[in-house]
């Protein structure tokens, strides 16, 4: 029986902890820092996800058999390198491999070199040169800050004034920290998330999912970390999926191995089905959030087996198996998110009807569940149809009593309103 440490404290980590708690091989789960919901299946450990030394000391002291890393910041901070150097087993990419997400320019150069389809681009460090380039090109312009920006480093500028303001922000004002900007072509088409477990050149696909990044109904409002997600995407054909698996995800795994920084964790393709074929919008080096919350409940294989095999660089005993059900999940966020918001409001009326509830930002104060983050809870149901799963999820969401929360009422609209 094994002891596992999960690093992170959001809905994604709650889903990972939940999947691990279904494994007969796992005796004890710790989660750092965890949250109030995670505390029901795991022991929360008050260590930050970027406290690599503290986490390593904890793993050594508590005889942790396997560590599973959620957030990219921990990977980019080198947690995998540090754990492996100390002889600890860990699921996640090395710092060098995590550049597929932590550096947009690295990812773009790799895609160009290996013929992985994506929007063409130029990168800039100089504000004047960037502005001159953008002003000679069609709008909208896509401007991406080159670094980890928690999903908020992308600006789609409708005109030159907007582009100018964004470039000033990214290159002059030091708002994000001095850096680089990638300017790329604007693509159109439905977006979807394709996550795979990757161990070197072995790639095991997960069910496709779609996130809803904008804050409000009708895909309006500011970009967020994600306001809901679902699986069972019928607008992506088998042919498009096969193309994405072979010519994007497998090719990227092969490319990273050829570059001497093999992947060993999750590769997340943020993809777009453009009229010219499926292209990469972004890569992430970790499980997506909120996609993981709708994907992992469908895993029928033992999660510990898969994480262990990837951590050890071995093939798992058998290919990961997935349920053919679909899932649908809605995020409840603090009013004001993704801008400023207040925390500490009591939450009541959590569903008792079999709805899965993953906590994203909660804490317990004197036994009372309270809001403690921008995204607070996610409710998920599974079913044989999306409409059925959506109806049950929204019934559960409406029963939650906390006036400080809001949610989108149209998750899955792309699929449901066809
Ligand atoms: P990213 O953080 O790179 O996923 O970008 C956030 C969002 O910006 C994406 O989900 C897309 O909706 C949009 N986006 C990013 N790059 C492009 C592009 N080249 N063309 C059109 N939309 C884009
Ligand atoms: N759902 C988007 C992300 O995980 O980056």
CSV table of N, CA and C in Angstrom, one decimal, residues 236-310:
chain,number,residue,atom,x,y,z
A,236,UNK,N,-16.1,17.6,-32.9
A,236,UNK,CA,-14.8,17.1,-33.4
A,236,UNK,C,-14.9,15.7,-33.9
A,237,UNK,N,-14.6,15.5,-35.2
A,237,UNK,CA,-14.8,14.2,-35.8
A,237,UNK,C,-13.7,13.3,-35.4
A,238,UNK,N,-13.9,12.0,-35.7
A,238,UNK,CA,-12.9,11.0,-35.4
A,238,UNK,C,-11.6,11.3,-36.1
A,239,UNK,N,-11.8,11.8,-37.3
A,239,UNK,CA,-10.6,12.1,-38.2
A,239,UNK,C,-9.8,13.3,-37.6
A,240,UNK,N,-10.5,14.3,-37.1
A,240,UNK,CA,-9.8,15.5,-36.5
A,240,UNK,C,-9.1,15.0,-35.2
A,241,UNK,N,-9.8,14.2,-34.5
A,241,UNK,CA,-9.1,13.7,-33.2
A,241,UNK,C,-7.9,12.9,-33.5
A,242,UNK,N,-8.0,12.0,-34.5
A,242,UNK,CA,-6.8,11.2,-34.9
A,242,UNK,C,-5.7,12.0,-35.4
A,243,UNK,N,-6.0,13.1,-36.2
A,243,UNK,CA,-5.0,14.0,-36.7
A,243,UNK,C,-4.3,14.7,-35.5
A,244,UNK,N,-5.1,15.2,-34.5
A,244,UNK,CA,-4.6,15.9,-33.4
A,244,UNK,C,-3.7,15.0,-32.6
A,245,UNK,N,-4.1,13.7,-32.4
A,245,UNK,CA,-3.3,12.8,-31.6
A,245,UNK,C,-1.9,12.5,-32.3
A,246,UNK,N,-2.0,12.2,-33.6
A,246,UNK,CA,-0.7,11.9,-34.3
A,246,UNK,C,0.1,13.1,-34.6
A,247,UNK,N,-0.5,14.1,-35.3
A,247,UNK,CA,0.3,15.2,-35.8
A,247,UNK,C,0.6,16.3,-34.8
A,248,UNK,N,-0.1,16.3,-33.7
A,248,UNK,CA,0.1,17.3,-32.7
A,248,UNK,C,0.7,16.7,-31.4
A,249,UNK,N,0.0,15.8,-30.8
A,249,UNK,CA,0.4,15.4,-29.4
A,249,UNK,C,1.6,14.4,-29.5
A,250,UNK,N,1.4,13.4,-30.4
A,250,UNK,CA,2.5,12.4,-30.5
A,250,UNK,C,3.8,13.1,-31.1
A,251,UNK,N,3.6,13.9,-32.1
A,251,UNK,CA,4.7,14.6,-32.7
A,251,UNK,C,5.4,15.5,-31.7
A,252,UNK,N,4.6,16.1,-30.8
A,252,UNK,CA,5.3,17.0,-29.8
A,252,UNK,C,6.0,16.2,-28.8
A,253,UNK,N,5.5,15.0,-28.4
A,253,UNK,CA,6.2,14.1,-27.5
A,253,UNK,C,7.5,13.7,-28.1
A,254,UNK,N,7.5,13.3,-29.4
A,254,UNK,CA,8.7,12.9,-30.1
A,254,UNK,C,9.7,14.0,-30.2
A,255,UNK,N,9.1,15.2,-30.5
A,255,UNK,CA,10.0,16.4,-30.6
A,255,UNK,C,10.7,16.7,-29.3
A,256,UNK,N,10.0,16.7,-28.2
A,256,UNK,CA,10.6,17.0,-26.9
A,256,UNK,C,11.7,15.9,-26.6
A,257,UNK,N,11.4,14.7,-26.9
A,257,UNK,CA,12.4,13.6,-26.6
A,257,UNK,C,13.7,13.9,-27.5
A,258,UNK,N,13.4,14.3,-28.8
A,258,UNK,CA,14.5,14.5,-29.7
A,258,UNK,C,15.4,15.8,-29.2
A,259,UNK,N,14.7,16.7,-28.6
A,259,UNK,CA,15.4,17.9,-28.1
A,259,UNK,C,16.1,17.6,-26.7
A,260,UNK,N,16.0,16.4,-26.2
A,260,UNK,CA,16.7,16.1,-25.0
A,260,UNK,C,15.9,16.5,-23.7
A,261,UNK,N,14.6,16.8,-23.9
A,261,UNK,CA,13.8,17.2,-22.7
A,261,UNK,C,12.5,16.4,-22.8
A,262,UNK,N,12.6,15.1,-22.6
A,262,UNK,CA,11.4,14.2,-22.8
A,262,UNK,C,10.3,14.6,-21.8
A,263,UNK,N,9.1,14.4,-22.2
A,263,UNK,CA,7.9,14.7,-21.3
A,263,UNK,C,7.7,13.5,-20.4
A,264,UNK,N,7.2,13.8,-19.2
A,264,UNK,CA,6.8,12.7,-18.3
A,264,UNK,C,5.7,13.2,-17.4
A,265,UNK,N,4.6,13.3,-17.9
A,265,UNK,CA,3.4,13.8,-17.1
A,265,UNK,C,2.2,14.0,-18.1
A,266,UNK,N,1.6,15.1,-17.9
A,266,UNK,CA,0.4,15.4,-18.8
A,266,UNK,C,0.8,16.5,-19.8
A,267,UNK,N,0.5,16.2,-21.1
A,267,UNK,CA,0.6,17.2,-22.1
A,267,UNK,C,-0.8,17.6,-22.5
A,268,UNK,N,-1.1,18.9,-22.4
A,268,UNK,CA,-2.4,19.4,-22.6
A,268,UNK,C,-2.3,20.3,-23.9
A,269,UNK,N,-3.0,19.8,-24.9
A,269,UNK,CA,-3.1,20.6,-26.1
A,269,UNK,C,-4.4,21.5,-26.1
A,270,UNK,N,-4.2,22.8,-26.1
A,270,UNK,CA,-5.3,23.7,-26.2
A,270,UNK,C,-5.4,23.9,-27.8
A,271,UNK,N,-6.4,23.3,-28.4
A,271,UNK,CA,-6.5,23.2,-29.8
A,271,UNK,C,-7.6,23.9,-30.4
A,272,UNK,N,-7.5,24.3,-31.7
A,272,UNK,CA,-8.7,24.9,-32.4
A,272,UNK,C,-8.9,24.2,-33.7
A,273,UNK,N,-10.2,23.9,-34.0
A,273,UNK,CA,-10.5,23.2,-35.3
A,273,UNK,C,-10.7,24.4,-36.3
A,274,UNK,N,-9.7,24.8,-36.9
A,274,UNK,CA,-9.8,25.9,-37.9
A,274,UNK,C,-10.2,25.4,-39.2
A,275,UNK,N,-10.7,26.3,-40.1
A,275,UNK,CA,-11.0,25.8,-41.5
A,275,UNK,C,-9.9,25.1,-42.2
A,276,UNK,N,-8.6,25.4,-41.8
A,276,UNK,CA,-7.5,24.8,-42.4
A,276,UNK,C,-7.0,23.6,-41.7
A,277,UNK,N,-7.8,23.1,-40.7
A,277,UNK,CA,-7.4,21.9,-39.9
A,277,UNK,C,-7.1,22.3,-38.5
A,278,UNK,N,-6.9,21.2,-37.7
A,278,UNK,CA,-6.7,21.4,-36.2
A,278,UNK,C,-5.3,22.1,-36.0
A,279,UNK,N,-5.3,23.1,-35.2
A,279,UNK,CA,-4.0,23.8,-34.9
A,279,UNK,C,-3.9,24.0,-33.3
A,280,UNK,N,-2.6,24.2,-32.9
A,280,UNK,CA,-2.4,24.5,-31.5
A,280,UNK,C,-2.5,25.9,-31.2
A,281,UNK,N,-3.3,26.2,-30.1
A,281,UNK,CA,-3.4,27.6,-29.6
A,281,UNK,C,-2.4,27.7,-28.5
A,282,UNK,N,-2.3,26.7,-27.6
A,282,UNK,CA,-1.3,26.7,-26.6
A,282,UNK,C,-1.1,25.3,-26.1
A,283,UNK,N,0.1,25.0,-25.5
A,283,UNK,CA,0.3,23.8,-24.8
A,283,UNK,C,0.4,24.1,-23.3
A,284,UNK,N,-0.1,23.2,-22.5
A,284,UNK,CA,0.2,23.3,-21.1
A,284,UNK,C,0.9,22.0,-20.7
A,285,UNK,N,1.6,22.1,-19.6
A,285,UNK,CA,2.5,20.9,-19.2
A,285,UNK,C,1.9,20.2,-18.0
A,286,UNK,N,0.5,20.3,-17.9
A,286,UNK,CA,-0.1,19.7,-16.7
A,286,UNK,C,-1.6,19.5,-17.0
A,287,UNK,N,-2.3,18.9,-16.0
A,287,UNK,CA,-3.7,18.7,-16.2
A,287,UNK,C,-4.4,20.1,-16.3
A,288,UNK,N,-5.4,20.2,-17.2
A,288,UNK,CA,-6.1,21.5,-17.3
A,288,UNK,C,-7.1,21.6,-16.2
A,289,UNK,N,-7.5,22.9,-15.9
A,289,UNK,CA,-8.4,23.2,-14.8
A,289,UNK,C,-9.4,24.2,-15.4
A,290,UNK,N,-10.7,23.8,-15.7
A,290,UNK,CA,-11.5,22.8,-15.1
A,290,UNK,C,-11.6,21.5,-15.9
A,291,UNK,N,-10.9,21.2,-16.9
A,291,UNK,CA,-11.1,20.0,-17.7
A,291,UNK,C,-10.9,18.8,-16.9
A,292,UNK,N,-9.9,18.8,-16.0
A,292,UNK,CA,-9.6,17.6,-15.3
A,292,UNK,C,-10.8,17.1,-14.4
A,293,UNK,N,-11.5,18.1,-13.9
A,293,UNK,CA,-12.6,17.8,-13.1
A,293,UNK,C,-13.8,17.1,-13.8
A,294,UNK,N,-13.8,17.2,-15.2
A,294,UNK,CA,-14.8,16.5,-15.9
A,294,UNK,C,-14.2,15.2,-16.6
A,295,UNK,N,-12.9,15.2,-16.7
A,295,UNK,CA,-12.2,14.0,-17.4
A,295,UNK,C,-11.9,12.9,-16.4
A,296,UNK,N,-11.3,13.2,-15.3
A,296,UNK,CA,-10.8,12.1,-14.4
A,296,UNK,C,-11.9,11.3,-13.8
A,297,UNK,N,-13.2,11.8,-13.6
A,297,UNK,CA,-14.2,10.9,-13.1
A,297,UNK,C,-14.5,9.8,-14.1
A,298,UNK,N,-14.1,9.9,-15.4
A,298,UNK,CA,-14.4,8.9,-16.4
A,298,UNK,C,-13.3,7.9,-16.4
A,299,UNK,N,-12.2,8.0,-15.7
A,299,UNK,CA,-11.1,7.1,-15.7
A,299,UNK,C,-11.6,5.8,-15.0
A,300,UNK,N,-11.5,4.7,-15.8
A,300,UNK,CA,-11.9,3.4,-15.2
A,300,UNK,C,-10.7,2.6,-14.7
A,301,UNK,N,-9.5,3.0,-15.2
A,301,UNK,CA,-8.3,2.3,-14.7
A,301,UNK,C,-7.8,2.8,-13.4
A,302,UNK,N,-6.8,2.2,-12.8
A,302,UNK,CA,-6.3,2.6,-11.5
A,302,UNK,C,-5.4,3.8,-11.7
A,303,UNK,N,-5.8,5.0,-11.2
A,303,UNK,CA,-5.0,6.2,-11.4
A,303,UNK,C,-3.5,6.0,-10.9
A,304,UNK,N,-3.4,5.3,-9.8
A,304,UNK,CA,-2.1,5.2,-9.2
A,304,UNK,C,-1.1,4.4,-10.1
A,305,UNK,N,-1.7,3.4,-10.8
A,305,UNK,CA,-0.9,2.6,-11.8
A,305,UNK,C,-0.4,3.5,-12.9
A,306,UNK,N,-1.2,4.4,-13.4
A,306,UNK,CA,-0.8,5.3,-14.5
A,306,UNK,C,0.2,6.3,-14.1
A,307,UNK,N,-0.1,7.0,-12.9
A,307,UNK,CA,0.9,8.0,-12.4
A,307,UNK,C,2.2,7.3,-12.1
A,308,UNK,N,2.2,6.1,-11.5
A,308,UNK,CA,3.4,5.4,-11.2
A,308,UNK,C,4.2,5.0,-12.4
A,309,UNK,N,3.5,4.5,-13.4
A,309,UNK,CA,4.2,4.0,-14.6
A,309,UNK,C,4.9,5.2,-15.3
A,310,UNK,N,4.2,6.4,-15.4
A,310,UNK,CA,4.8,7.5,-16.0
A,310,UNK,C,6.0,8.0,-15.1
